[in-house]
Coordinates of C-alpha atoms and ligand atoms in Angstrom, one line a residue:
X1 CA 23.9 -9.1 -14.0
X2 CA 23.5 -11.8 -11.4
X3 CA 20.9 -14.5 -12.2
X4 CA 18.2 -15.3 -9.6
X5 CA 18.2 -18.7 -8.0
X6 CA 15.2 -20.7 -9.3
X7 CA 13.3 -21.4 -6.0
X8 CA 11.7 -24.5 -7.5
X9 CA 15.1 -26.2 -7.8
X10 CA 16.1 -25.7 -4.1
X11 CA 16.2 -28.4 -1.5
X12 CA 13.7 -26.4 0.5
X13 CA 11.2 -26.4 -2.3
X14 CA 11.3 -30.2 -2.4
X15 CA 10.9 -30.3 1.3
X16 CA 7.9 -27.9 1.2
X17 CA 6.3 -30.2 -1.4
X18 CA 6.7 -33.1 0.9
X19 CA 5.3 -31.1 3.8
X20 CA 2.4 -29.9 1.7
X21 CA 1.6 -33.5 0.7
X22 CA 1.3 -34.5 4.3
X23 CA -0.3 -31.2 5.5
X24 CA -3.6 -30.9 7.3
X25 CA -4.4 -27.6 8.8
X26 CA -6.6 -29.1 11.5
X27 CA -6.4 -26.1 13.9
X28 CA -8.6 -27.9 16.5
X29 CA -6.1 -30.7 16.8
X30 CA -3.0 -28.5 16.5
X31 CA -4.2 -26.1 19.3
X32 CA -5.3 -29.1 21.5
X33 CA -2.0 -30.8 21.0
X34 CA 0.1 -27.8 21.8
X35 CA -1.2 -25.4 24.4
X36 CA 1.8 -23.2 23.7
X37 CA 1.0 -22.7 20.0
X38 CA -0.2 -19.1 20.3
X39 CA 2.8 -18.3 22.6
X40 CA 5.3 -19.9 20.2
X41 CA 3.9 -18.4 17.0
X42 CA 3.2 -14.8 18.2
X43 CA 5.8 -12.2 17.5
X44 CA 6.5 -8.6 18.1
X45 CA 8.0 -6.1 15.8
X46 CA 8.1 -2.6 17.2
X47 CA 4.6 -1.9 18.5
X48 CA 3.1 -4.6 16.3
X49 CA 1.9 -7.8 18.0
X50 CA 1.6 -10.4 15.3
X51 CA -0.2 -13.7 15.9
X52 CA 0.6 -16.3 13.3
X53 CA -0.7 -19.3 15.3
X54 CA -3.8 -19.4 13.1
X55 CA -1.7 -19.5 10.0
X56 CA -0.4 -22.6 8.2
X57 CA 2.9 -22.4 10.1
X58 CA 4.5 -25.1 12.3
X59 CA 8.1 -25.8 13.2
X60 CA 8.8 -28.0 10.1
X61 CA 7.1 -25.5 7.7
X62 CA 9.0 -22.6 9.3
X63 CA 12.3 -24.4 9.0
X64 CA 11.7 -25.2 5.4
X65 CA 10.6 -21.7 4.5
X66 CA 13.6 -20.2 6.2
X67 CA 15.8 -22.6 4.3
X68 CA 14.1 -21.5 1.1
X69 CA 14.9 -17.9 2.0
X70 CA 18.5 -18.9 2.7
X71 CA 18.8 -20.8 -0.6
X72 CA 17.3 -18.1 -2.7
X73 CA 19.5 -15.4 -1.1
X74 CA 16.8 -13.2 0.5
X75 CA 19.0 -11.8 3.2
X76 CA 21.8 -11.0 0.7
X77 CA 19.4 -9.2 -1.6
X78 CA 17.9 -7.3 1.4
X79 CA 21.4 -6.2 2.4
X80 CA 22.2 -5.2 -1.2
X81 CA 19.0 -3.1 -1.2
X82 CA 19.8 -1.4 2.1
X83 CA 23.4 -0.7 0.9
X84 CA 22.1 1.1 -2.2
X85 CA 23.0 -1.4 -4.9
X86 CA 21.1 -1.1 -8.1
X87 CA 18.9 -4.0 -7.6
X88 CA 16.2 -2.5 -9.8
X89 CA 18.0 -3.8 -12.8
X90 CA 15.5 -3.1 -15.6
X91 CA 15.5 0.6 -14.6
X92 CA 19.2 0.5 -13.5
X93 CA 18.3 2.1 -10.1
X94 CA 19.1 1.7 -6.5
X95 CA 16.1 0.9 -4.3
X96 CA 16.4 3.1 -1.2
X97 CA 13.0 4.0 0.2
X98 CA 14.6 2.9 3.5
X99 CA 17.0 5.8 3.2
X100 CA 14.0 8.2 3.5
X101 CA 13.6 7.3 7.1
X102 CA 17.2 7.1 8.3
X103 CA 18.3 9.5 11.0
X104 CA 20.4 12.6 10.1
X105 CA 23.6 11.1 11.5
X106 CA 23.3 8.0 9.3
X107 CA 25.0 7.4 5.9
X108 CA 23.8 5.6 2.8
X109 CA 25.9 6.1 -0.3
X110 CA 24.8 6.1 -3.9
X111 CA 27.8 6.6 -6.3
X112 CA 29.9 7.8 -3.4
X113 CA 27.3 10.4 -2.2
X114 CA 25.5 10.3 1.1
X115 CA 21.9 10.5 0.2
X116 CA 20.7 10.8 3.8
X117 CA 22.0 14.4 3.6
X118 CA 19.7 15.1 0.7
X119 CA 16.8 13.4 2.4
X120 CA 17.1 15.5 5.5
X121 CA 17.6 18.7 3.6
X122 CA 14.3 18.2 1.7
X123 CA 12.6 17.2 4.9
X124 CA 13.7 20.4 6.6
X125 CA 12.3 22.4 3.7
X126 CA 9.1 20.5 3.8
X127 CA 8.8 21.1 7.6
X128 CA 9.5 24.8 7.2
X129 CA 6.9 25.1 4.6
X130 CA 4.4 22.9 6.5
X131 CA 4.9 25.0 9.6
X132 CA 4.2 28.2 7.6
X133 CA 1.0 26.8 6.2
X134 CA -0.1 25.5 9.6
X135 CA 0.7 28.7 11.4
X136 CA -1.0 30.8 8.7
X137 CA 2.1 32.7 7.8
X138 CA 2.0 31.3 4.3
X139 CA -0.6 33.5 2.8
X140 CA -2.6 33.3 -0.3
X141 CA -3.0 36.0 -2.9
X142 CA -5.5 38.0 -0.8
X143 CA -3.5 37.6 2.4
X144 CA -5.6 34.8 3.8
X145 CA -4.2 31.7 5.4
X146 CA -4.6 28.3 3.8
X147 CA -7.5 26.1 4.9
X148 CA -7.7 23.5 2.1
X149 CA -4.8 21.5 0.7
X150 CA -5.5 19.7 -2.6
X151 CA -3.1 17.0 -3.6
X152 CA -3.1 16.3 -7.3
X153 CA -1.3 13.0 -8.1
X154 CA -2.1 9.4 -9.0
X155 CA -0.8 5.9 -8.1
X156 CA 2.0 6.3 -5.6
X157 CA 1.6 10.1 -5.7
X158 CA -1.9 9.7 -4.4
X159 CA -2.6 6.4 -2.7
X160 CA 0.0 6.8 0.0
X161 CA -0.9 10.4 0.9
X162 CA -4.7 9.8 0.9
X163 CA -4.4 6.6 2.8
X164 CA -2.2 8.1 5.5
X165 CA -4.2 11.3 5.7
X166 CA -7.4 9.3 6.3
X167 CA -5.6 7.0 8.7
X168 CA -4.3 9.9 10.8
X169 CA -7.4 12.2 10.7
X170 CA -7.4 12.6 14.5
X171 CA -3.9 14.2 14.2
X172 CA -5.0 16.7 11.5
X173 CA -4.8 20.3 12.6
X174 CA -8.2 21.9 13.2
X175 CA -9.2 24.3 10.4
X176 CA -7.1 22.4 7.8
X177 CA -8.4 19.8 5.4
X178 CA -6.8 17.8 2.6
X179 CA -8.6 16.7 -0.6
X180 CA -7.2 14.5 -3.3
X181 CA -7.6 14.5 -7.1
X182 CA -6.2 11.5 -9.0
X183 CA -8.5 10.3 -11.8
X184 CA -8.5 11.8 -15.2
X185 CA -12.2 11.4 -15.2
X186 CA -13.3 15.0 -15.2
X187 CA -15.7 14.2 -12.4
X188 CA -12.8 13.9 -9.9
X189 CA -11.4 17.4 -10.4
X190 CA -14.9 18.8 -10.8
X191 CA -16.4 17.3 -7.6
X192 CA -13.3 17.8 -5.5
X193 CA -13.1 21.5 -6.2
X194 CA -16.7 22.1 -5.4
X195 CA -17.0 24.5 -2.5
X196 CA -13.2 25.1 -2.4
X197 CA -12.3 28.8 -1.7
X198 CA -9.6 29.9 -4.3
X199 CA -8.3 32.4 -1.8
X200 CA -7.5 29.7 0.9
X201 CA -6.5 26.7 -1.3
X202 CA -3.1 25.3 -1.7
X203 CA -2.5 22.8 -4.6
X204 CA 0.3 20.3 -4.4
X205 CA 1.0 18.8 -7.8
X206 CA 2.7 15.5 -6.9
X207 CA 4.3 13.4 -9.7
X208 CA 7.6 11.6 -9.6
X209 CA 8.1 11.9 -13.4
X210 CA 6.0 15.1 -13.9
X211 CA 4.9 13.6 -17.2
X212 CA 1.9 11.6 -16.0
X213 CA -1.1 12.4 -18.2
X214 CA -3.7 12.3 -15.5
X215 CA -1.8 14.5 -13.1
X216 CA -0.7 17.1 -15.6
X217 CA -4.2 17.4 -17.1
X218 CA -5.7 17.7 -13.7
X219 CA -3.1 20.3 -12.6
X220 CA -3.8 22.4 -15.7
X221 CA -7.6 22.1 -15.0
X222 CA -7.0 23.2 -11.4
X223 CA -4.9 26.1 -12.5
X224 CA -7.6 27.3 -15.0
X225 CA -10.3 26.8 -12.3
X226 CA -8.2 28.8 -9.8
X227 CA -7.5 31.7 -12.2
X228 CA -11.1 31.8 -13.4
X229 CA -12.4 31.8 -9.8
X230 CA -10.1 34.7 -8.9
X231 CA -11.0 36.6 -12.0
X232 CA -14.7 36.2 -11.1
X233 CA -13.9 37.9 -7.8
X234 CA -12.0 40.7 -9.7
X235 CA -8.6 39.5 -8.4
X236 CA -5.8 39.9 -10.9
X237 CA -2.3 39.1 -9.6
X238 CA 0.6 37.6 -11.7
X239 CA 2.0 36.1 -8.6
X240 CA -1.2 34.2 -7.6
X241 CA -0.1 30.8 -8.9
X242 CA 3.2 30.9 -7.0
X243 CA 1.2 31.4 -3.8
X244 CA -1.2 28.6 -4.4
X245 CA 0.7 25.9 -6.3
X246 CA 3.7 23.9 -5.2
X247 CA 5.1 20.7 -6.6
X248 CA 6.6 17.4 -5.5
X249 CA 8.8 15.6 -8.1
X250 CA 12.1 14.1 -9.1
X251 CA 11.8 16.1 -12.4
X252 CA 12.4 19.7 -11.3
X253 CA 12.9 20.9 -14.9
X254 CA 9.4 19.8 -15.9
X255 CA 8.0 21.5 -12.7
X256 CA 9.5 24.8 -13.8
X257 CA 8.1 24.3 -17.3
X258 CA 4.6 23.9 -15.7
X259 CA 5.1 27.3 -14.2
X260 CA 5.7 26.4 -10.6
X261 CA 8.6 28.2 -9.0
X262 CA 11.7 26.1 -8.2
X263 CA 11.6 27.5 -4.6
X264 CA 8.2 25.9 -4.3
X265 CA 9.3 22.5 -5.5
X266 CA 10.1 19.6 -3.2
X267 CA 12.4 17.0 -4.8
X268 CA 13.0 13.3 -4.4
X269 CA 15.1 10.8 -6.3
X270 CA 14.9 8.1 -8.9
X271 CA 15.8 5.5 -6.2
X272 CA 12.4 6.0 -4.6
X273 CA 9.7 4.0 -6.3
X274 CA 6.3 5.8 -6.6
X275 CA 4.6 3.1 -4.5
X276 CA 7.3 3.4 -1.9
X277 CA 7.2 7.2 -1.7
X278 CA 4.7 8.3 0.9
X279 CA 7.5 9.0 3.4
X280 CA 9.3 11.3 0.9
X281 CA 8.2 14.7 -0.2
X282 CA 5.2 12.9 -1.7
X283 CA 3.9 13.0 1.9
X284 CA 3.9 16.8 1.9
X285 CA 0.1 17.1 2.2
X286 CA 0.3 14.7 5.2
X287 CA 3.2 16.7 6.8
X288 CA 1.1 19.9 6.5
X289 CA -2.0 18.1 7.9
X290 CA -0.4 16.4 10.9
X291 CA 2.7 18.6 11.4
X292 CA 6.4 18.0 11.3
X293 CA 6.6 16.3 14.7
X294 CA 4.0 13.7 13.9
X295 CA 5.5 13.3 10.4
X296 CA 8.9 12.5 12.2
X297 CA 7.0 9.9 14.3
X298 CA 5.6 8.4 11.2
X299 CA 9.1 8.1 9.8
X300 CA 10.4 6.6 13.0
X301 CA 7.8 3.9 12.7
X302 CA 9.1 2.9 9.3
X303 CA 12.6 2.9 10.7
X304 CA 11.6 0.6 13.6
X305 CA 10.5 -2.1 11.1
X306 CA 13.5 -1.5 8.8
X307 CA 15.8 -2.3 11.7
X308 CA 13.7 -5.3 12.7
X309 CA 13.8 -6.6 9.1
X310 CA 17.5 -6.0 8.9
X311 CA 18.5 -7.5 12.2
X312 CA 15.9 -9.7 13.9
X313 CA 16.7 -13.4 13.9
X314 CA 15.2 -15.1 10.9
X315 CA 12.9 -17.3 13.1
X316 CA 11.3 -14.2 14.6
X317 CA 11.6 -11.8 11.7
X318 CA 8.0 -10.8 11.1
X319 CA 8.1 -9.4 7.5
X320 CA 10.3 -12.3 6.5
X321 CA 8.0 -14.9 8.0
X322 CA 4.9 -13.3 6.6
X323 CA 6.4 -13.0 3.1
X324 CA 7.5 -16.6 3.2
X325 CA 4.1 -17.7 4.5
X326 CA 2.6 -16.0 1.4
X327 CA 4.9 -18.0 -0.8
X328 CA 3.6 -21.1 1.0
X329 CA 0.0 -20.1 0.3
X330 CA 0.5 -19.0 -3.3
X331 CA 2.9 -21.7 -4.5
X332 CA 1.8 -24.7 -2.5
X333 CA -1.9 -24.1 -1.7
X334 CA -2.8 -22.3 -4.9
X335 CA -4.0 -19.1 -3.1
X336 CA -4.7 -16.6 -5.9
X337 CA -5.7 -13.8 -3.5
X338 CA -4.9 -12.4 -0.1
X339 CA -7.4 -10.3 2.0
X340 CA -6.3 -7.5 4.2
X341 CA -9.1 -6.7 6.7
X342 CA -8.4 -3.7 9.0
X343 CA -10.8 -3.4 12.0
X344 CA -10.2 0.3 11.9
X345 CA -12.4 2.6 9.8
X346 CA -9.5 5.1 9.6
X347 CA -7.6 2.4 7.5
X348 CA -10.3 2.3 4.9
X349 CA -7.9 3.2 2.1
X350 CA -5.2 0.8 3.4
X351 CA -6.2 -2.2 1.1
X352 CA -6.2 0.1 -1.9
X353 CA -2.8 1.4 -1.0
X354 CA -1.5 -2.2 -0.6
X355 CA -2.9 -3.1 -4.0
X356 CA -0.4 -0.8 -5.7
X357 CA 2.4 -1.7 -3.3
X358 CA 2.0 -5.5 -3.7
X359 CA 0.6 -5.9 -7.2
X360 CA 2.7 -3.3 -9.1
X361 CA 5.7 -4.8 -7.3
X362 CA 5.1 -8.5 -7.7
X363 CA 2.8 -8.9 -10.6
X364 CA 5.6 -10.1 -12.9
X365 CA 6.1 -12.9 -15.3
X366 CA 9.8 -12.6 -15.9
X367 CA 12.7 -12.6 -13.4
X368 CA 15.2 -9.8 -13.0
X369 CA 17.5 -11.4 -15.6
X370 CA 14.7 -11.5 -18.2
X371 CA 14.1 -15.2 -18.0
X372 CA 10.5 -16.5 -17.3
X373 CA 9.4 -17.0 -13.7
X374 CA 9.3 -20.6 -12.7
X375 CA 6.2 -20.5 -10.6
X376 CA 3.2 -18.4 -9.8
X377 CA 3.9 -14.9 -8.6
X378 CA 1.9 -11.9 -7.3
X379 CA -1.4 -12.8 -5.7
X380 CA -4.3 -10.3 -5.8
X381 CA -4.5 -8.2 -2.6
X382 CA -7.8 -6.8 -1.6
X383 CA -9.9 -5.9 1.3
X384 CA -12.3 -3.6 3.2
X385 CA -12.5 -2.6 6.8
X386 CA -14.3 -4.9 9.2
X387 CA -17.1 -5.1 10.1
X388 CA -18.4 -3.9 6.8
X389 CA -16.8 -6.8 4.9
X390 CA -18.5 -9.3 7.2
X391 CA -21.8 -8.3 5.7
X392 CA -20.5 -8.5 2.2
X393 CA -17.8 -11.0 1.1
X394 CA -16.8 -12.9 4.3
X395 CA -19.3 -15.6 3.2
X396 CA -16.9 -16.7 0.5
X397 CA -13.9 -16.7 2.9
X398 CA -15.8 -18.9 5.4
X399 CA -17.6 -21.3 3.1
X400 CA -16.5 -20.7 -0.5
X401 CA -14.2 -23.1 -2.4
X402 CA -11.2 -20.7 -2.7
X403 CA -8.5 -20.6 -0.1
X404 CA -8.1 -16.9 0.9
X405 CA -5.4 -16.2 3.5
X406 CA -6.4 -13.0 5.4
X407 CA -4.6 -10.5 7.6
X408 CA -6.7 -9.0 10.3
X409 CA -5.5 -5.7 11.8
X410 CA -6.9 -4.0 15.0
X411 CA -6.0 -1.6 17.7
X412 CA -6.5 -1.8 21.5
X413 CA -7.5 1.8 21.9
X414 CA -10.2 3.7 19.9
X415 CA -10.3 7.4 19.2
X416 CA -13.9 7.6 20.1
X417 CA -14.5 5.8 23.4
X418 CA -18.3 5.4 23.0
X419 CA -20.7 3.4 25.0
X420 CA -23.9 1.9 24.0
X421 CA -26.0 1.2 27.1
X422 CA -23.6 -0.9 29.2
X423 CA -21.4 -1.9 26.3
X424 CA -18.2 -0.3 25.3
X425 CA -18.7 0.1 21.5
X426 CA -15.0 -0.6 20.8
X427 CA -15.4 -3.9 22.6
X428 CA -18.4 -4.7 20.4
X429 CA -16.2 -4.0 17.4
X430 CA -13.2 -6.0 18.7
X431 CA -15.5 -8.9 19.6
X432 CA -16.0 -9.2 15.8
X433 CA -12.3 -9.0 15.1
X434 CA -11.5 -11.8 17.6
X435 CA -14.6 -13.9 16.5
X436 CA -13.7 -13.9 12.8
X437 CA -10.3 -15.4 13.0
X438 CA -11.6 -17.9 15.6
X439 CA -14.5 -18.9 13.4
X440 CA -12.2 -19.1 10.3
X441 CA -9.8 -21.3 12.2
X442 CA -12.0 -23.6 14.2
X443 CA -15.3 -23.6 12.2
X444 CA -18.4 -25.5 13.2
X445 CA -18.7 -29.2 12.6
X446 CA -21.7 -31.0 11.2
X447 CA -22.3 -32.6 14.6
X448 CA -22.2 -29.2 16.2
X449 CA -24.7 -27.9 13.7
X450 CA -27.0 -30.9 14.3
X451 CA -26.7 -30.5 18.0
X452 CA -28.3 -27.1 17.6
X453 CA -31.4 -28.9 16.3
X454 CA -30.9 -27.9 12.7
X455 CA -33.1 -29.7 10.2
X456 CA -31.0 -32.4 8.5
X457 CA -31.5 -31.0 4.9
X458 CA -29.8 -27.7 5.7
X459 CA -27.1 -29.1 8.0
X460 CA -24.3 -29.1 5.4
X461 CA -25.2 -25.5 4.4
X462 CA -24.7 -24.4 7.9
X463 CA -21.4 -26.2 8.4
X464 CA -18.2 -24.1 8.7
X465 CA -15.2 -26.1 7.6
X466 CA -12.7 -23.9 9.4
X467 CA -9.0 -24.3 8.9
X468 CA -8.8 -21.0 7.0
X469 CA -5.4 -19.3 7.6
X470 CA -5.2 -15.9 9.1
X471 CA -2.7 -13.5 10.6
X472 CA -3.8 -11.1 13.4
X473 CA -1.9 -7.9 13.7
X474 CA -2.5 -5.7 16.8
X475 CA -1.0 -2.5 18.1
X476 CA -1.9 -0.2 21.1
X477 CA -3.4 2.5 18.9
X478 CA -3.3 3.8 15.3
X479 CA -0.6 6.5 15.8
X480 CA 1.7 8.0 13.2
X481 CA 4.5 5.7 14.3
X482 CA 2.3 2.6 14.2
X483 CA 1.1 3.5 10.7
X484 CA 4.7 3.8 9.6
X485 CA 5.4 0.4 11.0
X486 CA 2.4 -1.2 9.2
X487 CA 3.4 0.3 5.9
X488 CA 7.1 -0.8 6.3
X489 CA 5.9 -4.3 7.4
X490 CA 4.0 -4.7 4.1
X491 CA 6.9 -3.2 2.1
X492 CA 9.2 -5.9 3.4
X493 CA 6.7 -8.7 3.0
X494 CA 6.4 -7.6 -0.6
X495 CA 10.2 -7.5 -0.9
X496 CA 10.6 -11.0 0.6
X497 CA 8.1 -12.5 -1.9
X498 CA 9.8 -10.8 -4.8
X499 CA 13.2 -11.9 -3.7
X500 CA 12.2 -15.6 -3.5
X501 CA 10.5 -15.4 -6.9
X502 CA 13.6 -13.8 -8.3
X503 CA 11.7 -10.8 -9.8
X504 CA 12.5 -7.1 -10.0
X505 CA 9.8 -5.8 -7.5
X506 CA 10.7 -2.2 -8.3
X507 CA 9.9 -1.7 -12.0
X508 CA 6.4 -1.5 -13.5
X509 CA 6.6 -2.0 -17.3
X510 CA 3.2 -3.6 -17.3
X511 CA 1.5 -0.2 -17.0
X512 CA 3.1 1.3 -20.2
X513 CA 1.2 -0.3 -23.0
X514 CA -2.2 1.0 -22.0
X515 CA -0.8 4.5 -21.5
X516 CA 0.7 4.4 -25.0
X517 CA -2.5 3.1 -26.6
X518 CA -4.6 5.6 -24.9
X519 CA -2.6 8.4 -26.5
X520 CA -2.6 6.7 -29.9
X521 CA -6.4 6.2 -29.8
X522 CA -7.1 9.9 -29.4
X523 CA -7.5 10.8 -33.1
X524 CA -9.9 7.9 -33.6
X525 CA -12.1 9.0 -30.7
X526 CA -12.2 12.6 -31.9
X527 CA -13.4 11.6 -35.4
X528 CA -10.4 10.8 -37.6
X529 CA -12.0 8.3 -40.0
X530 CA -8.7 6.7 -41.1
X531 CA -7.6 6.3 -37.4
X532 CA -11.0 4.7 -36.6
X533 CA -10.8 2.4 -39.5
X534 CA -7.3 1.2 -38.4
X535 CA -8.7 -0.1 -35.1
X536 CA -9.6 -3.7 -34.4
X537 CA -13.4 -4.4 -34.8
X538 CA -14.1 -4.4 -31.1
X539 CA -12.4 -1.2 -30.3
X540 CA -13.9 0.4 -33.4
X541 CA -17.4 -0.6 -32.4
X542 CA -16.9 0.8 -28.9
X543 CA -15.6 4.1 -30.2
X544 CA -18.5 4.2 -32.7
X545 CA -20.9 3.7 -29.8
X546 CA -19.3 6.5 -27.9
X547 CA -19.5 8.9 -30.9
X548 CA -23.1 8.0 -31.6
X549 CA -24.1 8.7 -28.0
X550 CA -22.0 11.7 -27.0
X551 CA -24.2 14.8 -26.9
Ligands
F6P601 O1 1.5 4.2 -14.1 C1 2.1 3.7 -12.9 C2 2.9 4.7 -12.2 O2 4.1 4.9 -12.9 C3 3.1 4.4 -10.8 O3 4.2 3.5 -10.6 C4 3.3 5.7 -10.2 O4 3.1 5.7 -8.8 C5 2.2 6.5 -10.9 O5 2.2 6.0 -12.2 C6 2.3 8.0 -10.9 O6 3.5 8.4 -11.4 P1 4.1 9.8 -11.2 O7 4.3 10.0 -9.7 O8 5.3 9.9 -12.0 O9 3.1 10.8 -11.7

């Protein structure tokens, strides 16, 4: 096993320390001194226009960050990933989500086998199935076409599909809807199935491992609900489940054990991480909703950014620069969180999706060789769509004491071109998008506040310090291709950060202990006195409270 380079021992790290010591953001001065700043620090990647001029980037910082990438071997690790090397060392797996979007004539080998052939074969099966559902030739037990697709999955088997479905609602075929069940809270399955017609529903049980407690429990509940609903209508048919349940998994044996026919199972591979899987068969609900052509456009969007990440010069390589900027913020400015603020209601689940992508990937305390990390890793990603967030938490970003770098995302063209009086409503919306990064960068000085006639005792409360770093990401419209580009952008930002920190961004051992304990606690919860006695006093008290109050 190779050992990661400790970033803190590099020349670039020392240089960044010096730069940090002498750094003042002072965006007013920087923009005044350099009329070309926005021009020089704006980039394109595919359809994405990315303005980093209001970030903490300048020529010296960029050079030092790129040197850091060089010294820590980011490009070499990227190439190893793209070649299919087993860079996920703790699980001994290749990391090839990029193979999911290669074209059919491309080759990526794992153990001498071209995996692109497998990818295309599954895609073709997905497309054939999606087309049947969309055209109504896939019929339910009573001969009716499918109108509701219910995806049952959690984590990567839920967040990607639901986020992309919500993002691409304008592309969803009329008469079809998707619903999503993820939580083992019985509320989720109970509420989601309310009003669903068992004769026109299709369940997709999506689980990479097909062992996840939440998903299998919910899938069994859905099957019981389905059979009970049919029975209540006097429908008995041994083949009913086969017509209404399909699966997506890497574990086709477990799928068969569950009772789903192998012909109705869509596979993927251990070299696709759950949080990197929306463009695999895990996206089956999306493929049905938007159709094969749009799904192909979605894949082509990922591919555009993969190619950019692999080939664009480093000084213009957007995911590389944004990943390195995050290192600059986290490790030199102490930023503990990073906001992602889409000015697009359709992207309302995008921050939640990014939370798994970024935090399950880079929330690590040891490096890929098992040694402790040498600096902070994994900042908290969070966010909400604008303008809603403006009326909630932006106060803290503008005037709080924490430094919160923020990515703002917006699209030139709305889906609903509405007017309000003389005003184009999308322009009212975008006015907020443009205003926020401007206000965060340039603020409002004490003198400016005074000049407005503000009483002296509240002048400081009304001052905006400015100099808050943001990135603005724009695209012509939120199309399937642009969504693919946005996702791939963040995948590669996440990769870049993990590569500099020397961590395995593709395992997730930190989720295991809670799962194991949840299983072990079951006897104590259901009344086994000895098991209850064996708990720590806090856990015991909590379980006792539950048992005393459960009706
Ligand atoms: O518990 C974390 C996790 O393993 C995620 O990495 C994954 O996306 C999720 O659970 C669901 O796993 P599966 O697709 O195997 O059901």
